[in-house]
C-alpha cells in the first residue's frame, strides 16, 4: 500500500458551489483523496459558495472548507481556487461552468451536465477552448468509478463478453411514493430539467454507454408523472428530504418515471427504467450485459460484487459466479483495505477526485468529459421527444 505524503505536493485549490447532498459527498472525497492515493497535487478545500450566509458558513465548518462565499462569482475570482466543483441544481451548471472555464479554472460538474442540449453544447464549446490552455472539464458520473463497474468495463473491453446483444439497466428508488413529499427543486422542470429521467436515467445511460464502449443510436420511450401535485415546501430544501410542508400545493412539472428501449450503434438492444416509485428499492442501479461469449451483472446495492458468466465454459460447469471486487489488483483497490474489506457509495467520489487531480497535473482530458455529458443529454432529449410522440422510435441526434 503506498504511503502518500501530501504535504510535499503543490496545492490544488478547490472551490465548491453548493453544499447539500452532492456537496457533502464531494467534500468528503476532497478531504480524503490525498490521504489515500499518492497524488501529484494536494487538494486544498479553499472555499465553498452558497447564497445563505449563515448556512454556507456552517457548511464550511462542517465539511472542512477554509472559507465561505455567498456568490459563486466571488468564488471563481479567488486566486486560491484552481478548480471549481459544481454541486448545484442543473439550471445553474452551464452559467457557472462556462464562467469558471473562461476564468482559467478546471471544472468538475455534477450530472446531468445541463438541463438542455443547447446548454450542454455551450459547455462543450467552453471546455474545448479551455482545453487549449490545459484546463480540464469533467462531469460527475461517479458510478463509473465503483471498482466493480470499472472492472466490468475492463472485461468488456478485453472481449470477455464477445459481441454484445443485450444491455438491461434499471435505476430504482422509492423516495417519492408518499404524495405528501414536498415539491422540492428536483420536481420542478425549470430547476432540474427533468425528473427521474435526468436524475437517474442520466446515470444509467452514461453507465451503459461507458460499459459497452458504444453509443445509443435511438430510443422509444414512455414517461409518467404519477403524483401531479405536491405540498409546497416552506423553505429552500436540498431536494431529497424536506418535509416541512406549508399550506398549498403546486404542480409537479417533471416525470416520476421513465421507461425506454434503445438500440446501440453496434447493434445491441437495450432496456432502461428510471423511477422514484419502486417501493422497497432505495438505490437499486442494476445492469446486466449479455454477449455472445458471456454475461456480466452488477447491482449498486451490492457494489463490491460483480457477477460473471463465461459462456465458453462447458455447460455442466458454466454459470454465473460472483467476483468479490476487493483485491488489490482490482481498479482503485491498491490503496484501500485488505481483500474482503469492501468499499461504499462515497468511494466512487474519491476515485473520481483521484483521476481528476491526476488529469489536472498532466493536462490530459479525463472521462467522462463534457462531450460525454452532452452525449447523455442528447439521449435524454430523444427520450423526452419519443415519449411526447407516444413512444415513436426517435434517433439520438
Ligand atoms: C437522488 O435521486 C440521487 O441522489 C441522485 O441525484 C444521485 O445522482 C444518485 O447517485 C443517488 O440518488
XYZ file of C-alpha atoms and ligand atoms in Angstrom:
409
model
C 0.000 0.000 0.000
C 1.584 3.367 -0.996
C 2.149 5.864 1.785
C 1.224 9.283 0.382
C 2.949 12.316 1.807
C 0.505 15.034 0.754
C 2.416 17.835 2.462
C 5.275 17.500 -0.055
C 2.983 18.206 -3.035
C 1.965 21.552 -4.529
C -1.587 22.530 -3.569
C -4.580 22.360 -5.880
C -7.114 24.871 -4.557
C -10.663 23.553 -4.838
C -13.730 25.792 -4.696
C -17.145 24.191 -4.465
C -20.527 25.696 -5.324
C -23.452 24.101 -3.436
C -23.243 22.028 -0.279
C -26.291 19.788 0.005
C -26.199 16.024 -0.660
C -23.680 16.117 -3.517
C -21.675 18.841 -1.830
C -21.267 16.616 1.223
C -20.217 13.656 -0.925
C -17.688 15.741 -2.867
C -16.324 17.399 0.296
C -15.688 14.004 1.802
C -13.841 12.976 -1.369
C -11.670 16.107 -1.455
C -10.770 15.654 2.227
C -9.843 12.003 1.749
C -8.315 11.534 -1.680
C -4.793 12.826 -0.992
C -4.541 10.824 2.193
C -5.319 7.535 0.462
C -3.842 7.914 -3.018
C -0.378 9.139 -3.907
C -1.211 12.259 -5.934
C 0.981 14.781 -7.743
C -1.051 17.661 -6.256
C -2.551 18.172 -2.806
C -6.245 19.130 -2.950
C -6.909 22.021 -0.618
C -10.510 22.796 0.351
C -10.157 26.522 -0.293
C -13.731 27.839 -0.281
C -17.377 26.975 -0.797
C -20.177 29.164 -2.073
C -23.867 29.283 -1.259
C -26.477 32.043 -1.091
C -27.413 31.856 2.598
C -24.533 33.412 4.630
C -25.249 31.514 7.845
C -25.863 28.182 6.158
C -22.792 28.408 3.946
C -20.565 29.248 6.927
C -21.998 26.289 8.839
C -21.410 24.034 5.834
C -17.811 25.256 5.504
C -17.243 24.406 9.147
C -18.935 21.005 8.942
C -17.234 19.873 5.738
C -13.789 21.357 6.329
C -13.626 24.281 3.895
C -11.270 27.149 4.719
C -13.579 29.957 3.581
C -17.162 30.664 2.546
C -18.569 32.938 -0.163
C -22.166 33.963 -0.779
C -21.692 34.495 -4.508
C -20.247 31.865 -6.840
C -18.703 34.638 -8.943
C -16.584 35.652 -5.955
C -15.535 32.028 -5.530
C -14.408 31.810 -9.151
C -12.481 35.095 -8.802
C -10.395 33.799 -5.894
C -6.683 33.299 -6.576
C -6.570 30.315 -4.253
C -9.189 28.435 -6.316
C -7.763 26.439 -9.233
C -10.667 24.049 -9.711
C -14.389 24.755 -9.421
C -16.596 21.862 -8.323
C -20.258 22.465 -9.232
C -22.769 20.718 -6.959
C -25.841 22.880 -7.652
C -29.149 22.025 -9.359
C -28.891 21.688 -13.144
C -30.277 25.127 -14.001
C -27.034 26.818 -12.932
C -24.493 24.310 -14.302
C -23.947 25.962 -17.680
C -23.535 29.505 -16.375
C -21.134 28.564 -13.577
C -19.096 26.074 -15.621
C -18.636 28.419 -18.571
C -17.661 31.337 -16.313
C -15.186 29.154 -14.412
C -13.575 27.798 -17.588
C -13.326 31.313 -19.026
C -11.623 32.407 -15.812
C -8.985 29.722 -16.370
C -10.227 27.248 -13.754
C -10.561 23.480 -14.092
C -14.154 22.279 -13.630
C -15.924 19.281 -12.166
C -19.675 19.484 -12.809
C -22.304 17.237 -11.251
C -24.588 15.241 -13.534
C -26.642 15.648 -15.583
C -24.282 18.053 -17.347
C -27.072 20.560 -18.045
C -30.818 20.929 -18.332
C -30.866 21.036 -22.137
C -28.847 20.006 -25.168
C -28.233 23.669 -26.055
C -26.707 24.381 -22.635
C -24.600 21.225 -22.818
C -23.349 22.208 -26.274
C -22.265 25.617 -24.972
C -20.434 23.889 -22.118
C -18.645 21.556 -24.508
C -17.541 24.539 -26.567
C -16.223 26.322 -23.455
C -14.405 23.146 -22.417
C -12.851 22.812 -25.883
C -11.454 26.354 -25.730
C -10.253 25.885 -22.157
C -8.537 22.606 -23.077
C -6.273 24.564 -25.398
C -4.984 26.270 -22.253
C -4.608 22.957 -20.442
C -7.818 23.222 -18.422
C -9.761 20.085 -17.548
C -13.545 19.724 -17.569
C -15.150 16.578 -16.165
C -18.769 15.609 -15.490
C -19.588 13.695 -12.308
C -20.889 10.324 -13.436
C -19.358 8.816 -10.317
C -20.691 5.278 -10.757
C -18.115 4.627 -13.478
C -15.608 4.558 -10.645
C -17.210 1.991 -8.398
C -14.428 -0.633 -8.695
C -16.825 -3.388 -9.848
C -18.137 -1.136 -12.638
C -14.584 -0.203 -13.687
C -13.707 -3.910 -13.703
C -16.779 -4.648 -15.824
C -15.582 -2.062 -18.348
C -12.132 -3.678 -18.444
C -13.679 -7.106 -19.037
C -15.937 -5.874 -21.852
C -13.033 -4.005 -23.483
C -10.892 -7.162 -23.244
C -13.569 -9.017 -25.231
C -14.700 -11.298 -22.410
C -18.351 -10.943 -23.434
C -17.812 -11.255 -27.192
C -20.392 -9.447 -29.310
C -22.862 -7.581 -27.124
C -26.509 -8.439 -27.687
C -28.402 -7.097 -24.660
C -27.992 -4.234 -22.203
C -30.563 -4.317 -19.410
C -30.490 -1.433 -16.925
C -32.705 -0.149 -14.151
C -32.262 2.573 -11.573
C -34.927 2.237 -8.898
C -35.642 4.463 -5.901
C -38.821 4.977 -3.848
C -38.482 8.342 -2.095
C -41.434 9.916 -3.929
C -44.067 7.290 -3.170
C -45.600 9.414 -0.390
C -47.872 12.030 -2.064
C -47.137 14.253 0.954
C -43.472 14.553 -0.018
C -42.924 18.255 -0.775
C -42.430 19.877 -4.141
C -38.664 20.363 -3.901
C -36.407 21.607 -6.722
C -35.952 18.097 -8.103
C -39.642 18.118 -9.025
C -39.578 21.435 -10.895
C -38.594 21.414 -14.552
C -37.078 24.905 -14.502
C -34.600 23.817 -11.814
C -33.969 20.140 -12.546
C -34.609 19.894 -16.296
C -36.422 16.592 -15.905
C -37.290 14.166 -13.102
C -36.252 10.537 -12.718
C -35.048 10.760 -16.309
C -32.324 13.379 -15.738
C -31.510 12.340 -12.184
C -31.389 8.545 -12.525
C -31.752 7.973 -16.261
C -28.651 10.102 -16.898
C -26.600 7.753 -14.691
C -27.769 4.580 -16.396
C -27.439 5.954 -19.913
C -23.877 7.029 -19.132
C -23.033 3.744 -17.434
C -24.475 1.710 -20.306
C -22.531 3.733 -22.890
C -19.362 3.536 -20.793
C -19.541 -0.207 -20.149
C -20.353 -1.105 -23.742
C -17.984 1.467 -25.247
C -20.830 2.198 -27.636
C -23.412 4.954 -28.170
C -27.176 4.721 -28.219
C -28.478 5.376 -31.724
C -32.202 5.668 -30.958
C -34.839 5.184 -28.283
C -38.531 4.532 -27.797
C -39.896 5.856 -24.511
C -42.729 6.251 -22.038
C -42.682 8.712 -19.166
C -45.234 9.291 -16.410
C -45.900 11.676 -13.543
C -47.917 9.629 -11.060
C -48.422 12.358 -8.453
C -49.154 15.602 -10.265
C -49.453 17.962 -7.294
C -47.476 18.115 -4.075
C -47.333 20.305 -0.970
C -45.126 23.360 -1.364
C -42.002 23.296 0.809
C -41.863 26.129 3.330
C -38.187 26.880 2.800
C -35.343 26.114 0.412
C -34.532 22.442 0.608
C -31.866 20.032 -0.550
C -34.366 18.293 -2.788
C -34.398 14.906 -1.095
C -35.809 15.021 2.382
C -37.505 18.246 3.479
C -40.950 17.507 4.902
C -41.860 20.934 6.171
C -44.950 21.304 4.021
C -46.731 24.633 4.272
C -50.287 25.292 3.165
C -50.921 24.949 -0.542
C -49.871 22.703 -3.339
C -48.006 23.139 -6.589
C -47.759 21.231 -9.849
C -45.040 18.623 -10.374
C -43.555 19.536 -13.752
C -41.175 16.609 -14.282
C -41.521 12.869 -14.823
C -41.713 10.479 -11.882
C -40.594 7.573 -14.039
C -39.153 6.942 -17.493
C -39.066 3.591 -19.268
C -37.391 3.189 -22.631
C -35.907 0.758 -25.065
C -32.869 1.610 -27.136
C -30.663 0.395 -29.954
C -26.896 0.782 -29.721
C -24.940 1.827 -32.802
C -23.106 -1.522 -32.619
C -26.388 -3.469 -32.724
C -27.064 -4.357 -29.078
C -30.635 -3.887 -27.839
C -31.204 -2.116 -24.532
C -33.926 -1.576 -21.965
C -33.880 1.190 -19.361
C -36.090 2.000 -16.390
C -35.622 5.019 -14.113
C -38.133 5.559 -11.319
C -38.626 7.066 -7.894
C -41.707 4.902 -7.311
C -40.255 1.393 -6.915
C -41.437 0.675 -3.367
C -38.723 -1.011 -1.343
C -35.926 -0.126 -3.768
C -33.663 2.563 -2.315
C -30.773 2.951 -4.727
C -31.005 -0.099 -6.966
C -28.924 0.574 -10.052
C -28.694 -2.790 -11.785
C -27.109 -3.534 -15.096
C -26.749 -6.791 -16.998
C -24.858 -7.220 -20.247
C -25.290 -10.333 -22.383
C -22.784 -11.082 -25.137
C -22.033 -13.992 -27.435
C -19.257 -15.227 -25.106
C -20.611 -14.332 -21.693
C -22.545 -12.024 -19.389
C -21.903 -9.565 -16.570
C -24.295 -8.326 -13.903
C -23.833 -5.530 -11.353
C -26.097 -4.204 -8.604
C -25.190 -0.957 -6.819
C -26.847 -2.251 -3.633
C -24.145 -4.994 -3.615
C -21.407 -2.829 -5.006
C -18.402 -4.929 -4.027
C -19.581 -7.769 -6.254
C -19.644 -8.436 -9.978
C -21.399 -11.497 -11.405
C -19.783 -13.085 -14.450
C -20.853 -15.947 -16.654
C -18.276 -17.340 -19.096
C -20.252 -18.940 -21.894
C -17.133 -20.656 -23.254
C -17.060 -22.935 -20.205
C -18.509 -26.435 -20.769
C -22.224 -26.285 -19.925
C -22.041 -28.610 -16.881
C -19.598 -26.252 -15.153
C -20.802 -22.942 -16.550
C -22.997 -20.447 -14.727
C -22.817 -17.066 -13.066
C -20.132 -16.754 -10.434
C -19.563 -13.907 -8.060
C -16.303 -11.963 -8.245
C -15.660 -10.229 -4.942
C -14.126 -6.981 -6.175
C -11.840 -6.271 -3.229
C -8.440 -7.476 -4.458
C -5.535 -5.014 -4.703
C -5.327 -5.810 -8.446
C -8.873 -4.549 -8.953
C -9.373 -0.934 -10.112
C -8.647 1.650 -7.366
C -8.234 -1.008 -4.671
C -4.464 -0.967 -4.338
C -4.800 1.970 -1.957
C -7.651 0.725 0.253
C -8.208 -2.147 2.660
C -7.096 -5.789 2.612
C -9.168 -8.204 0.438
C -12.743 -8.675 1.603
C -12.946 -5.305 3.377
C -15.388 -3.659 0.985
C -15.948 -0.102 -0.148
C -19.133 2.014 -0.280
C -21.004 4.676 -2.249
C -18.717 7.502 -1.131
C -15.557 5.884 -2.500
C -16.719 6.421 -6.084
C -16.364 10.174 -5.460
C -12.876 9.695 -4.020
C -11.858 7.778 -7.145
C -13.377 10.488 -9.321
C -11.305 13.092 -7.461
C -8.152 10.935 -7.817
C -8.441 10.736 -11.583
C -9.362 14.382 -11.904
C -6.349 15.550 -9.874
C -4.041 13.396 -11.997
C -5.573 14.858 -15.175
C -5.103 18.395 -13.904
C -1.438 17.557 -13.344
C -0.834 16.019 -16.779
C -3.221 18.291 -18.707
C -4.707 15.213 -20.419
C -8.538 15.066 -20.647
C -10.268 12.693 -18.259
C -13.535 10.865 -18.909
C -16.372 11.452 -18.532
C -15.671 14.685 -20.407
C -18.252 17.365 -21.118
C -18.598 15.749 -24.565
C -19.628 12.507 -22.802
C -22.127 14.549 -20.772
C -23.519 16.040 -23.983
C -23.951 12.557 -25.477
C -26.067 11.603 -22.459
C -28.019 14.858 -22.760
C -28.862 14.035 -26.375
C -30.224 10.646 -25.296
C -32.358 12.297 -22.580
C -33.721 14.721 -25.182
C -34.541 11.844 -27.544
C -36.337 10.041 -24.694
C -38.477 13.116 -23.988
C -39.216 13.585 -27.670
C -40.164 9.940 -28.125
C -42.428 9.987 -25.055
C -44.129 13.147 -26.334
C -44.757 11.392 -29.647
C -46.395 8.382 -27.971
C -43.239 6.244 -27.892
C -42.220 6.709 -31.525
C -38.677 5.482 -32.220
C -36.504 8.614 -32.069
C -32.940 8.854 -33.295
C -30.362 10.271 -30.895
C -29.157 13.335 -32.797
C -31.266 11.291 -5.917
O -32.182 10.604 -6.679
C -29.838 10.835 -6.112
O -29.140 11.449 -5.081
C -29.184 11.286 -7.405
O -29.271 12.666 -7.592
C -27.759 10.845 -7.420
O -27.136 11.215 -8.610
C -27.710 9.346 -7.230
O -26.387 8.957 -7.143
C -28.435 8.929 -5.996
O -29.735 9.438 -5.997
